[in-house]
């Protein structure tokens, strides 16, 4: 992760981080414009790679703001514990539901190894998505243990 001096000064000062709801082990907002890269014209491999890197860095910065730690001594919920991770996309224009996972793929990848250990089908983690048009741009990530889920 590459943080500039301005980024370090802004840590904890944005006030954009959501409050944890009962049962949440993580609630974090990652600001930025979401793009459906599957439909983006003129996006060659290097541009996609740069876009993904920027989102991963923003996600890591947001995790720092929430003081999330993957160290077992500091985190009672290690990455291997199965979690339900919900991504709420904050968009200016509503998208088709099949675009949601692709839009937040770099955010989901950045959660490894801090929040989850793997995002494959055998990892035990469940990923859900929704979107809201509320004037903000970015992604809210909420994680809760699968053992304390509510139906």
GROMACS .gro file of N, CA and C in nm, residues 6 11 14 21 28 43-44 47 56 62 67-68 71 108 111-112 114 117 123-124 126 128:
model
   66
    6UNK      N    1  -0.069   1.328   0.254
    6UNK     CA    2  -0.207   1.376   0.262
    6UNK      C    3  -0.302   1.263   0.303
   11UNK      N    4  -0.645   1.009   0.757
   11UNK     CA    5  -0.687   0.889   0.827
   11UNK      C    6  -0.767   0.926   0.952
   14UNK      N    7  -1.225   1.149   0.806
   14UNK     CA    8  -1.330   1.157   0.705
   14UNK      C    9  -1.469   1.147   0.766
   21UNK      N   10  -2.351  -0.250   1.316
   21UNK     CA   11  -2.483  -0.293   1.361
   21UNK      C   12  -2.464  -0.416   1.448
   28UNK      N   13  -1.723  -0.092   0.711
   28UNK     CA   14  -1.628   0.002   0.654
   28UNK      C   15  -1.684   0.057   0.523
   43UNK      N   16  -1.112  -0.009  -2.216
   43UNK     CA   17  -1.039  -0.051  -2.097
   43UNK      C   18  -0.950  -0.170  -2.133
   44UNK      N   19  -0.827  -0.143  -2.162
   44UNK     CA   20  -0.731  -0.250  -2.191
   44UNK      C   21  -0.678  -0.302  -2.058
   47UNK      N   22  -0.518  -0.060  -1.789
   47UNK     CA   23  -0.611   0.031  -1.722
   47UNK      C   24  -0.692  -0.042  -1.615
   56UNK      N   25  -0.782  -0.142  -0.429
   56UNK     CA   26  -0.721  -0.221  -0.321
   56UNK      C   27  -0.653  -0.129  -0.220
   62UNK      N   28  -0.907   0.232   0.420
   62UNK     CA   29  -1.032   0.232   0.498
   62UNK      C   30  -1.023   0.134   0.614
   67UNK      N   31  -0.927   0.065   1.223
   67UNK     CA   32  -0.834  -0.002   1.314
   67UNK      C   33  -0.851  -0.153   1.311
   68UNK      N   34  -0.883  -0.206   1.193
   68UNK     CA   35  -0.895  -0.351   1.177
   68UNK      C   36  -0.756  -0.411   1.176
   71UNK      N   37  -0.400  -0.950   1.309
   71UNK     CA   38  -0.323  -1.018   1.413
   71UNK      C   39  -0.418  -1.088   1.509
  108UNK      N   40  -1.318  -0.684  -0.271
  108UNK     CA   41  -1.327  -0.820  -0.216
  108UNK      C   42  -1.189  -0.884  -0.206
  111UNK      N   43  -0.975  -0.762   0.089
  111UNK     CA   44  -1.010  -0.812   0.222
  111UNK      C   45  -0.921  -0.929   0.265
  112UNK      N   46  -0.856  -0.993   0.168
  112UNK     CA   47  -0.763  -1.100   0.200
  112UNK      C   48  -0.627  -1.039   0.228
  114UNK      N   49  -0.679  -0.991   0.555
  114UNK     CA   50  -0.716  -0.920   0.678
  114UNK      C   51  -0.848  -0.965   0.737
  117UNK      N   52  -0.974  -1.529   0.457
  117UNK     CA   53  -0.851  -1.595   0.414
  117UNK      C   54  -0.855  -1.634   0.267
  123UNK      N   55  -1.423  -2.172   0.077
  123UNK     CA   56  -1.366  -2.097   0.190
  123UNK      C   57  -1.457  -2.093   0.311
  124UNK      N   58  -1.588  -2.111   0.291
  124UNK     CA   59  -1.683  -2.102   0.401
  124UNK      C   60  -1.744  -1.963   0.413
  126UNK      N   61  -1.954  -1.634   0.272
  126UNK     CA   62  -2.066  -1.607   0.182
  126UNK      C   63  -2.064  -1.459   0.147
  128UNK      N   64  -2.264  -1.137  -0.040
  128UNK     CA   65  -2.392  -1.088  -0.090
  128UNK      C   66  -2.373  -0.942  -0.134
   0.00000   0.00000   0.00000
